[in-house]
Tab-separated table of C-alpha atoms in Angstrom:
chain	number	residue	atom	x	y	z
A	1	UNK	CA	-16.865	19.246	-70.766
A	2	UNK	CA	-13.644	18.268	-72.835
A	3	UNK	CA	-16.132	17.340	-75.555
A	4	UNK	CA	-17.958	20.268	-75.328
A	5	UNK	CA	-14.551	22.094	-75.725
A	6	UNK	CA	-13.407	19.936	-78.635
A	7	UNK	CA	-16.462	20.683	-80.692
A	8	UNK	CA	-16.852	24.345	-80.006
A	9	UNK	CA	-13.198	24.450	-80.955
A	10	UNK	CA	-14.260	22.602	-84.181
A	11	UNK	CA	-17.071	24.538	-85.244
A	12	UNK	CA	-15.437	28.034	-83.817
A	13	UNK	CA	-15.273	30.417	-87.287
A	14	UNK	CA	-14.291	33.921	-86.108
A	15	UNK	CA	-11.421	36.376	-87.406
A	16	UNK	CA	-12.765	36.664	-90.937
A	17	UNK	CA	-9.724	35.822	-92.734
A	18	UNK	CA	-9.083	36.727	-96.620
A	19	UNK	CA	-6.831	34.995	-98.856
A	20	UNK	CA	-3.121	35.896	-99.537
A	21	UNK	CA	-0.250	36.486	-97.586
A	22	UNK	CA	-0.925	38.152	-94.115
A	23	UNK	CA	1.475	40.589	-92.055
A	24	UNK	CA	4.127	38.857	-90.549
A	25	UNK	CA	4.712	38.738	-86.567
A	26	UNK	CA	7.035	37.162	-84.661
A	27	UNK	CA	9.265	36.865	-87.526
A	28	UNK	CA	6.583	34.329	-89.088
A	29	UNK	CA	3.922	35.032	-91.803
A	30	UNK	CA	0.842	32.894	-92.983
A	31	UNK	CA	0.061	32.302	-96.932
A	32	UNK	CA	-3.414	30.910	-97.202
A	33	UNK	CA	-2.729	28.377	-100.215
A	34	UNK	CA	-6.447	27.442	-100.302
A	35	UNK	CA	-9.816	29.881	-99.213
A	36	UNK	CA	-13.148	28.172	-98.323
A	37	UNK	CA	-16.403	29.259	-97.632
A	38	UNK	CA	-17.633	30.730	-93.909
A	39	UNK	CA	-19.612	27.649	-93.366
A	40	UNK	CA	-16.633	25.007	-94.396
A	41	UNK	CA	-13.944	23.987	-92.149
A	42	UNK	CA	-10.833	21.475	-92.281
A	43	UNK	CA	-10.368	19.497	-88.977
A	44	UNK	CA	-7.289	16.873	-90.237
A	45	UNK	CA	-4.555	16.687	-93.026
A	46	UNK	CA	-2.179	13.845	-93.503
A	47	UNK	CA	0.771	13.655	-95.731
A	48	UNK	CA	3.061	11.377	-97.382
A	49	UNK	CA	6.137	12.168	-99.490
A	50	UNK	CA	4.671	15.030	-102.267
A	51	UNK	CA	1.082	13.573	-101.200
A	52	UNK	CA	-1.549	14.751	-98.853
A	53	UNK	CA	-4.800	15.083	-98.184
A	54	UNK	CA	-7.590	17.123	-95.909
A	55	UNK	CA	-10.941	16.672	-94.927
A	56	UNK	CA	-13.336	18.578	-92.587
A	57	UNK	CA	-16.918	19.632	-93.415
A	58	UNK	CA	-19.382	16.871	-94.823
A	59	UNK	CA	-18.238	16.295	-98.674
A	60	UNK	CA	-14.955	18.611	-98.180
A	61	UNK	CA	-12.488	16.603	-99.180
A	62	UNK	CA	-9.127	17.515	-100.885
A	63	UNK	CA	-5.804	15.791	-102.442
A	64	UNK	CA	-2.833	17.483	-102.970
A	65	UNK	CA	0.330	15.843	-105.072
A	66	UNK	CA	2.946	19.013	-104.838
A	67	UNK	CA	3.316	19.236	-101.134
A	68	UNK	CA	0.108	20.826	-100.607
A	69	UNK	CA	0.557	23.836	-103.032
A	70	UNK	CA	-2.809	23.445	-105.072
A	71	UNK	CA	-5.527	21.364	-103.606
A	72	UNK	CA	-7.972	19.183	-106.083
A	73	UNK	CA	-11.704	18.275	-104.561
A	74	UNK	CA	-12.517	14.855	-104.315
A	75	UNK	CA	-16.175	14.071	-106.060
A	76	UNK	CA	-16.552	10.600	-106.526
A	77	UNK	CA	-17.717	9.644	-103.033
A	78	UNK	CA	-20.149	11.406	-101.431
A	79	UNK	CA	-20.607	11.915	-97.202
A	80	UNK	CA	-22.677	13.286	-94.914
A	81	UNK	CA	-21.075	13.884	-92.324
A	82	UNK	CA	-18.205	15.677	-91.046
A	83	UNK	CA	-15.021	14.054	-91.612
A	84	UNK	CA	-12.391	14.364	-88.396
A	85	UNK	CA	-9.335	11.993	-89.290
A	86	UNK	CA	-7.197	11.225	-91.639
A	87	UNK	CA	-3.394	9.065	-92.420
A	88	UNK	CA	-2.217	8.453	-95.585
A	89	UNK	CA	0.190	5.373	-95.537
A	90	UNK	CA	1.705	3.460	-98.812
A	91	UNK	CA	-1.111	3.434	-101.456
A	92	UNK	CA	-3.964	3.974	-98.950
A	93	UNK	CA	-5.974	6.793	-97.871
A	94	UNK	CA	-8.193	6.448	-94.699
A	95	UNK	CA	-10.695	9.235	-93.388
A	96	UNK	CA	-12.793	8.775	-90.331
A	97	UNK	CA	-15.923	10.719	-89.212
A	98	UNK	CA	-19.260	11.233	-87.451
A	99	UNK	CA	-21.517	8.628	-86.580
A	100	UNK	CA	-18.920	6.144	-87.359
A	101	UNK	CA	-18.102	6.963	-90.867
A	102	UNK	CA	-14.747	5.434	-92.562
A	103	UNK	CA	-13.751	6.348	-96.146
A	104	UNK	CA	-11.145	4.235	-98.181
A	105	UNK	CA	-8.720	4.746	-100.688
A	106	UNK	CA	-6.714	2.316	-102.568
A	107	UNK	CA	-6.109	1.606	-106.443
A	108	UNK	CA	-9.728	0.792	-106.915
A	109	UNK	CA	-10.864	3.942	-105.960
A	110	UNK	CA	-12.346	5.485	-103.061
A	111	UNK	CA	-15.163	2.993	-100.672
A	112	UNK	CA	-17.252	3.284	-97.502
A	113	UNK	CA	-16.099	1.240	-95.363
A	114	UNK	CA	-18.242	0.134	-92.186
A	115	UNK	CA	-16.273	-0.542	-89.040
A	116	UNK	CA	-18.914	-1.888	-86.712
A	117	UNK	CA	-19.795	1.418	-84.980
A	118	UNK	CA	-21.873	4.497	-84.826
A	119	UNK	CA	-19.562	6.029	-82.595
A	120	UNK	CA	-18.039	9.983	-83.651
A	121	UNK	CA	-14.655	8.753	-84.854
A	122	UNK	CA	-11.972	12.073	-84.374
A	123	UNK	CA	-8.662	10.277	-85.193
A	124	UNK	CA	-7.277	7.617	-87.202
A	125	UNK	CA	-3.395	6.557	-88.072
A	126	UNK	CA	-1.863	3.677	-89.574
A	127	UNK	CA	2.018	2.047	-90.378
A	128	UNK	CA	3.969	0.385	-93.313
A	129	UNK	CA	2.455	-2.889	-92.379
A	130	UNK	CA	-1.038	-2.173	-92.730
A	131	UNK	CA	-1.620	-1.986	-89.114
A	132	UNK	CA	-4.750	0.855	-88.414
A	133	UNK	CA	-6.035	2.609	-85.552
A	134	UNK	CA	-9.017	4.434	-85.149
A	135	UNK	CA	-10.302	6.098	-81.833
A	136	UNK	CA	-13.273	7.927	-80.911
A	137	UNK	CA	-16.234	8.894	-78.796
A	138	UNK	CA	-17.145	7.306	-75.381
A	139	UNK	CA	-13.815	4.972	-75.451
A	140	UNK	CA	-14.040	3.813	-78.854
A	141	UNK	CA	-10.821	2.045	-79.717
A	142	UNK	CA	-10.673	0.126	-83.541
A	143	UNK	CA	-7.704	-1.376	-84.872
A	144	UNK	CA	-7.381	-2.972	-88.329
A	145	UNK	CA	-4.700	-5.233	-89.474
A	146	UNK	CA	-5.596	-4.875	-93.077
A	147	UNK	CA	-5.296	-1.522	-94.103
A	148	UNK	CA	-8.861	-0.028	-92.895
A	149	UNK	CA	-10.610	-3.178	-94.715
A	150	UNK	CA	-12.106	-4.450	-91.499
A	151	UNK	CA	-12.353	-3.033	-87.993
A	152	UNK	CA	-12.429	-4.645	-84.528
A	153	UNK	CA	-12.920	-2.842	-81.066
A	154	UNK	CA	-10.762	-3.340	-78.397
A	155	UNK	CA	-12.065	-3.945	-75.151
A	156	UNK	CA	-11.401	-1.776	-72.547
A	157	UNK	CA	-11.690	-1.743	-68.519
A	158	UNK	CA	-12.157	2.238	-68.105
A	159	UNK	CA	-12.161	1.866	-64.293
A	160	UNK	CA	-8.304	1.761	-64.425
A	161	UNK	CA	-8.185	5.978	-65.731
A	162	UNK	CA	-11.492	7.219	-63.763
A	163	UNK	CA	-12.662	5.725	-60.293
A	164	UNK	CA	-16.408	6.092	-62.221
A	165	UNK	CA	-15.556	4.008	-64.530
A	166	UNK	CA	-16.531	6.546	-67.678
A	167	UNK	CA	-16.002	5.607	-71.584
A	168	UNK	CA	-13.720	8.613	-71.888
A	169	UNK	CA	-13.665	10.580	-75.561
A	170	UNK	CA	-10.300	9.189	-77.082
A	171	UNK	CA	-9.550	11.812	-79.216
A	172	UNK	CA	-6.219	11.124	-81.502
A	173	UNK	CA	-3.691	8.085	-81.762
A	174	UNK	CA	-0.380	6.873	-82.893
A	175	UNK	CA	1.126	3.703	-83.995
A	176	UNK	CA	4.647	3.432	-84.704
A	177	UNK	CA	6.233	0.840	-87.360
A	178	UNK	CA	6.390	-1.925	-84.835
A	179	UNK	CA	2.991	-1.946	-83.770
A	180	UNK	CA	2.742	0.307	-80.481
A	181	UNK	CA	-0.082	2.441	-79.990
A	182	UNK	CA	-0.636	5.258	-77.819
A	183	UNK	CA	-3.734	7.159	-78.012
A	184	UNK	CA	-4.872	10.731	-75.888
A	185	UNK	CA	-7.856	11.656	-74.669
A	186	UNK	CA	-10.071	13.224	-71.804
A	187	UNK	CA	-9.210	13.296	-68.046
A	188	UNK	CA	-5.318	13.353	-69.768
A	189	UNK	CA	-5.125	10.455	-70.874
A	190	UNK	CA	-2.134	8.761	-72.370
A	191	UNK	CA	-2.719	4.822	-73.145
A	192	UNK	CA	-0.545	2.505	-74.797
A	193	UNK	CA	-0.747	-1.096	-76.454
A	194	UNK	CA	2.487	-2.737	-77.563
A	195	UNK	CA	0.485	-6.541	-78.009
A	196	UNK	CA	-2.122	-5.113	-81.082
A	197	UNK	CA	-4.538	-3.479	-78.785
A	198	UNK	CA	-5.462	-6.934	-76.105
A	199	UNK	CA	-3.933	-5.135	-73.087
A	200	UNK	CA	-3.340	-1.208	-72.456
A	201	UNK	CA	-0.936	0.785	-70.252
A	202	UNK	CA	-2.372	3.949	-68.337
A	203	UNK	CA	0.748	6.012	-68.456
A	204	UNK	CA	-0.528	9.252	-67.642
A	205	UNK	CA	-4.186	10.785	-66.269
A	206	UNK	CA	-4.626	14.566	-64.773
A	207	UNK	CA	-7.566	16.466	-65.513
A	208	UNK	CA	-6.836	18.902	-69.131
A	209	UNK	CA	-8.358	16.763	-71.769
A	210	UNK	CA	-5.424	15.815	-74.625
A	211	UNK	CA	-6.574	16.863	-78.523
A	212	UNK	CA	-3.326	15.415	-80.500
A	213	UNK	CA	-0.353	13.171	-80.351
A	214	UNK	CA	2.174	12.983	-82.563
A	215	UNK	CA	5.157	10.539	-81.871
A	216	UNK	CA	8.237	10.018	-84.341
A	217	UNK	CA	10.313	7.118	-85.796
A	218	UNK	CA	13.034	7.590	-83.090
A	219	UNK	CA	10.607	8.214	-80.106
A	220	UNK	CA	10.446	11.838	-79.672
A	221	UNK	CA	6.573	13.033	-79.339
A	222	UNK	CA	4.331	15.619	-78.028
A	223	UNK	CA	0.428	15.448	-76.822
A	224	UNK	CA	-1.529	18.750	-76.736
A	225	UNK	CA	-4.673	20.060	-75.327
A	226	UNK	CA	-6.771	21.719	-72.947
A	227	UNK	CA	-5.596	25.120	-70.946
A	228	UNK	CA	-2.328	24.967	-72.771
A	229	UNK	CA	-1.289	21.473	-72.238
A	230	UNK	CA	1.854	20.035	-73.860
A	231	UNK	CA	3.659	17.017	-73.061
A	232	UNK	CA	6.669	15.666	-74.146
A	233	UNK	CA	7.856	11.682	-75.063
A	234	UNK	CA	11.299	10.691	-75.830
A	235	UNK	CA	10.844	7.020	-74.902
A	236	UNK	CA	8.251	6.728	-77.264
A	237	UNK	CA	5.612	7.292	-75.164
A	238	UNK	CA	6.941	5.497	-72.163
A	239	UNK	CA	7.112	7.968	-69.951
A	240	UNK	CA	5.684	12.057	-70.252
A	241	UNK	CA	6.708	15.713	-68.760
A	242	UNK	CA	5.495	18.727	-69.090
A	243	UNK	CA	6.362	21.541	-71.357
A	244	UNK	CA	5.918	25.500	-70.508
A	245	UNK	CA	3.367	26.799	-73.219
A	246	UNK	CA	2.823	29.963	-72.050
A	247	UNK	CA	-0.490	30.273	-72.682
A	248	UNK	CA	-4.158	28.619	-70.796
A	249	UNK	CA	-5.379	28.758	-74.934
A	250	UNK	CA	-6.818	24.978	-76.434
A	251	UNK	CA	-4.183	23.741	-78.256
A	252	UNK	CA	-5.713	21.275	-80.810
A	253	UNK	CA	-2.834	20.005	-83.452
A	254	UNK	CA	1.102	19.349	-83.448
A	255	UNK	CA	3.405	19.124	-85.840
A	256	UNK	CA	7.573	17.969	-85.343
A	257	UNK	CA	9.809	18.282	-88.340
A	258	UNK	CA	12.673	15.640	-88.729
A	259	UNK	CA	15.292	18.752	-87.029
A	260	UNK	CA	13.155	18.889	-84.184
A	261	UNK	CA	11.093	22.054	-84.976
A	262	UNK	CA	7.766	21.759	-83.153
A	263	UNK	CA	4.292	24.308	-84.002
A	264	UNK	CA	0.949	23.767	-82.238
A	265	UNK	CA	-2.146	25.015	-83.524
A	266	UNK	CA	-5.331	26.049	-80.932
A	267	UNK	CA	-8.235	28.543	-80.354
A	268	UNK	CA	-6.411	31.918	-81.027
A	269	UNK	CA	-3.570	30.769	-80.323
A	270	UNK	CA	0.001	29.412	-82.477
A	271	UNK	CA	3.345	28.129	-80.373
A	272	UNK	CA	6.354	27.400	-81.728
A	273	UNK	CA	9.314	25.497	-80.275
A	274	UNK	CA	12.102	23.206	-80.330
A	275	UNK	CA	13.086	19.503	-78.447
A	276	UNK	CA	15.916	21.160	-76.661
A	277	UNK	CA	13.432	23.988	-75.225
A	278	UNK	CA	11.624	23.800	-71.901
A	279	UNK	CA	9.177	26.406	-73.132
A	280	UNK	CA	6.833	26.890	-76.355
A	281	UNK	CA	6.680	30.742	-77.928
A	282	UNK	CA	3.422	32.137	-79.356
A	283	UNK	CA	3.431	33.434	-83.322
A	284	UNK	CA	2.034	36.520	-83.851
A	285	UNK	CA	1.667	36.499	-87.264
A	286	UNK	CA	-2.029	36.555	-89.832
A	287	UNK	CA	-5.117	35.978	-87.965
A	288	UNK	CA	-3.802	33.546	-85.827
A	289	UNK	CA	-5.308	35.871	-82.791
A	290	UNK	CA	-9.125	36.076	-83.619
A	291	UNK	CA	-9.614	32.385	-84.965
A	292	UNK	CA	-8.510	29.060	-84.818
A	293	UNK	CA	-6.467	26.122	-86.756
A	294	UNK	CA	-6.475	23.003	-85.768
A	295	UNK	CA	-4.267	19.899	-87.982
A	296	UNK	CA	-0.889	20.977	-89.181
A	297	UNK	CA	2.056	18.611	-90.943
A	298	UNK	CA	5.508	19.862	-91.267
A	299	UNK	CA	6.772	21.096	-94.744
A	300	UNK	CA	9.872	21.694	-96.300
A	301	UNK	CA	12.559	24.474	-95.809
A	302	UNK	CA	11.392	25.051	-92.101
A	303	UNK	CA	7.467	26.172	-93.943
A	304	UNK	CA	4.467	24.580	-92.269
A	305	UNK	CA	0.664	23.895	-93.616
A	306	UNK	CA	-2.158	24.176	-91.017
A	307	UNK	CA	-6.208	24.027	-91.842
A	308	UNK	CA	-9.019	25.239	-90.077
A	309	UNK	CA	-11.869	27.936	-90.218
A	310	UNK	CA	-13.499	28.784	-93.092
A	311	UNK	CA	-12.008	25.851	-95.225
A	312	UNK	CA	-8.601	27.761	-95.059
A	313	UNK	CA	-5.151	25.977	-95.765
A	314	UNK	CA	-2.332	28.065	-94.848
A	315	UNK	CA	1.588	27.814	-95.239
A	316	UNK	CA	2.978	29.289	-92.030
A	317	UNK	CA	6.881	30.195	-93.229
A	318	UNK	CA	9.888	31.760	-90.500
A	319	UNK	CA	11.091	35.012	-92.055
């Protein structure tokens, strides 16, 4: 069911957005900075420094080198298949996919890269030292320790989150600069790996499925997902408690800005919030209400840029 959810959430393109700025509510506004196509979609964005990236939609794929302003299309590698991850780290560029597709960027250009697997991959993140994670349908876990070059999968005993003994859908993960990872996916699950990925941690299971995690330098983090889930970290991923989101929505992407300034995408649905509150606030603002977004990254000046429906990559500014 959580996959089922995850997909539809995906491929959901109602609301019929335009271009342009959109009537503010809630004291925010949305400024689409880049208009698709009905049929496209963006499902990740990653940024680095005046860098980033997004991908979605077999063969949509974009770089962006003024904080996400104007967006140039990558031609000079060709997919497929729907592209669902991405992390931008140092000089490298990874972007995972369907059926097990990996895409890499260095100085020699973009390369396929084959990680041993068919599986969907929906998330992929990576630190200074090269360290990569990739997770993905049916319990696919891959870690790389050279920058996306080469993949192995961790082996893992899924009796220990469901008395069945399902591969769970792992659908997003984090690694911080030492190495720990902590990915999210169905029956809320929240595993972490502080030895490279040989032994895991259950240190959370419920029943909403989790879409995103993001987790910062200094700890602080927040998992999203089904029927308005949010969770908060600030033992860096230790330990997790619930956050009010006021809404039973699918919340699909989070975003934290270095003063603590949190906004969560879903299916008709945008929160805002803040470390210090118990409670997330929805943003009435654009089209938010009759579509969806799904990855967001924190900008500059309190500004946000989300992607979603229709190929659409929107700056989402307080007033």
């Amino acid at each position: 069911m959580a996959a089922m959810l995850l997909a539809g959430a995906m491929m959901f393109a109602g609301g019929g957005a335009s271009a342009g700025s959109a009537p503010a509510g809630g004291g925010y506004s949305l400024e689409a900075v880049r208009q698709g196509t009905t049929h496209e979609a963006i499902y990740c964005l990653a940024s680095q420094g005046s860098e980033q990236i997004a991908a979605g939609v077999p063969n949509l794929l974009f770089t962006s080198k003024d904080q996400g302003a104007t967006w140039d299309r990558v031609t000079d590698i060709q997919s497929d298949r729907a592209l669902l991850g991405c992390v931008l780290k140092g000089p490298v560029a990874i972007v995972v996919g369907q059926m097990g597709v990996v895409l890499r960027h260095d100085a020699d250009g973009w390369a396929h890269v084959d990680p041993g697997t068919d599986a969907r991959l929906f998330s992929v993140d990576m630190n200074d030292s090269g360290r990569a994670i990739a997770v993905g349908a049916f319990g696919t876990i891959l870690i790389s320790d050279d920058a996306g070059k080469t993949w192995r999968k961790a082996e893992m005993d899924w009796s220990r989150t469901n008395d069945q003994g399902f591969e769970p859908h792992v659908y997003a993960a984090s690694i911080d600069a030492d190495g720990t990872m902590t990915v999210v996916g169905e029956f809320a699950m929240i595993l972490r790996s502080t030895d490279g990925g040989a032994n895991w941690d259950v240190v959370n299971i419920g029943e909403a499925s989790l879409f995103d995690i993001r987790i910062d330098a200094h700890g602080v983090g927040y998992a999203v997902g089904q029927k308005g889930a949010v969770l908060r970290t600030r033992d860096n991923g230790l330990t997790w408690s619930p956050v009010e989101s006021g809404t039973e929505a699918n919340l699909l992407g989070i975003a934290r800005d270095g003063k603590g300034r949190i906004l969560v995408t879903g299916i008709r649905t945008m929160l805002q919030g803040t470390d210090d509150s118990g409670r997330m606030t929805a943003i009435d603002a654009g089209d938010v209400a009759t579509t969806w977004y799904q990855p967001a990254l924190a900008g500059q000046g309190g500004s946000w840029l989300v992607a979603g429906h229709t190929g659409r990559i929107v700056s989402v500014k307080h007033d």
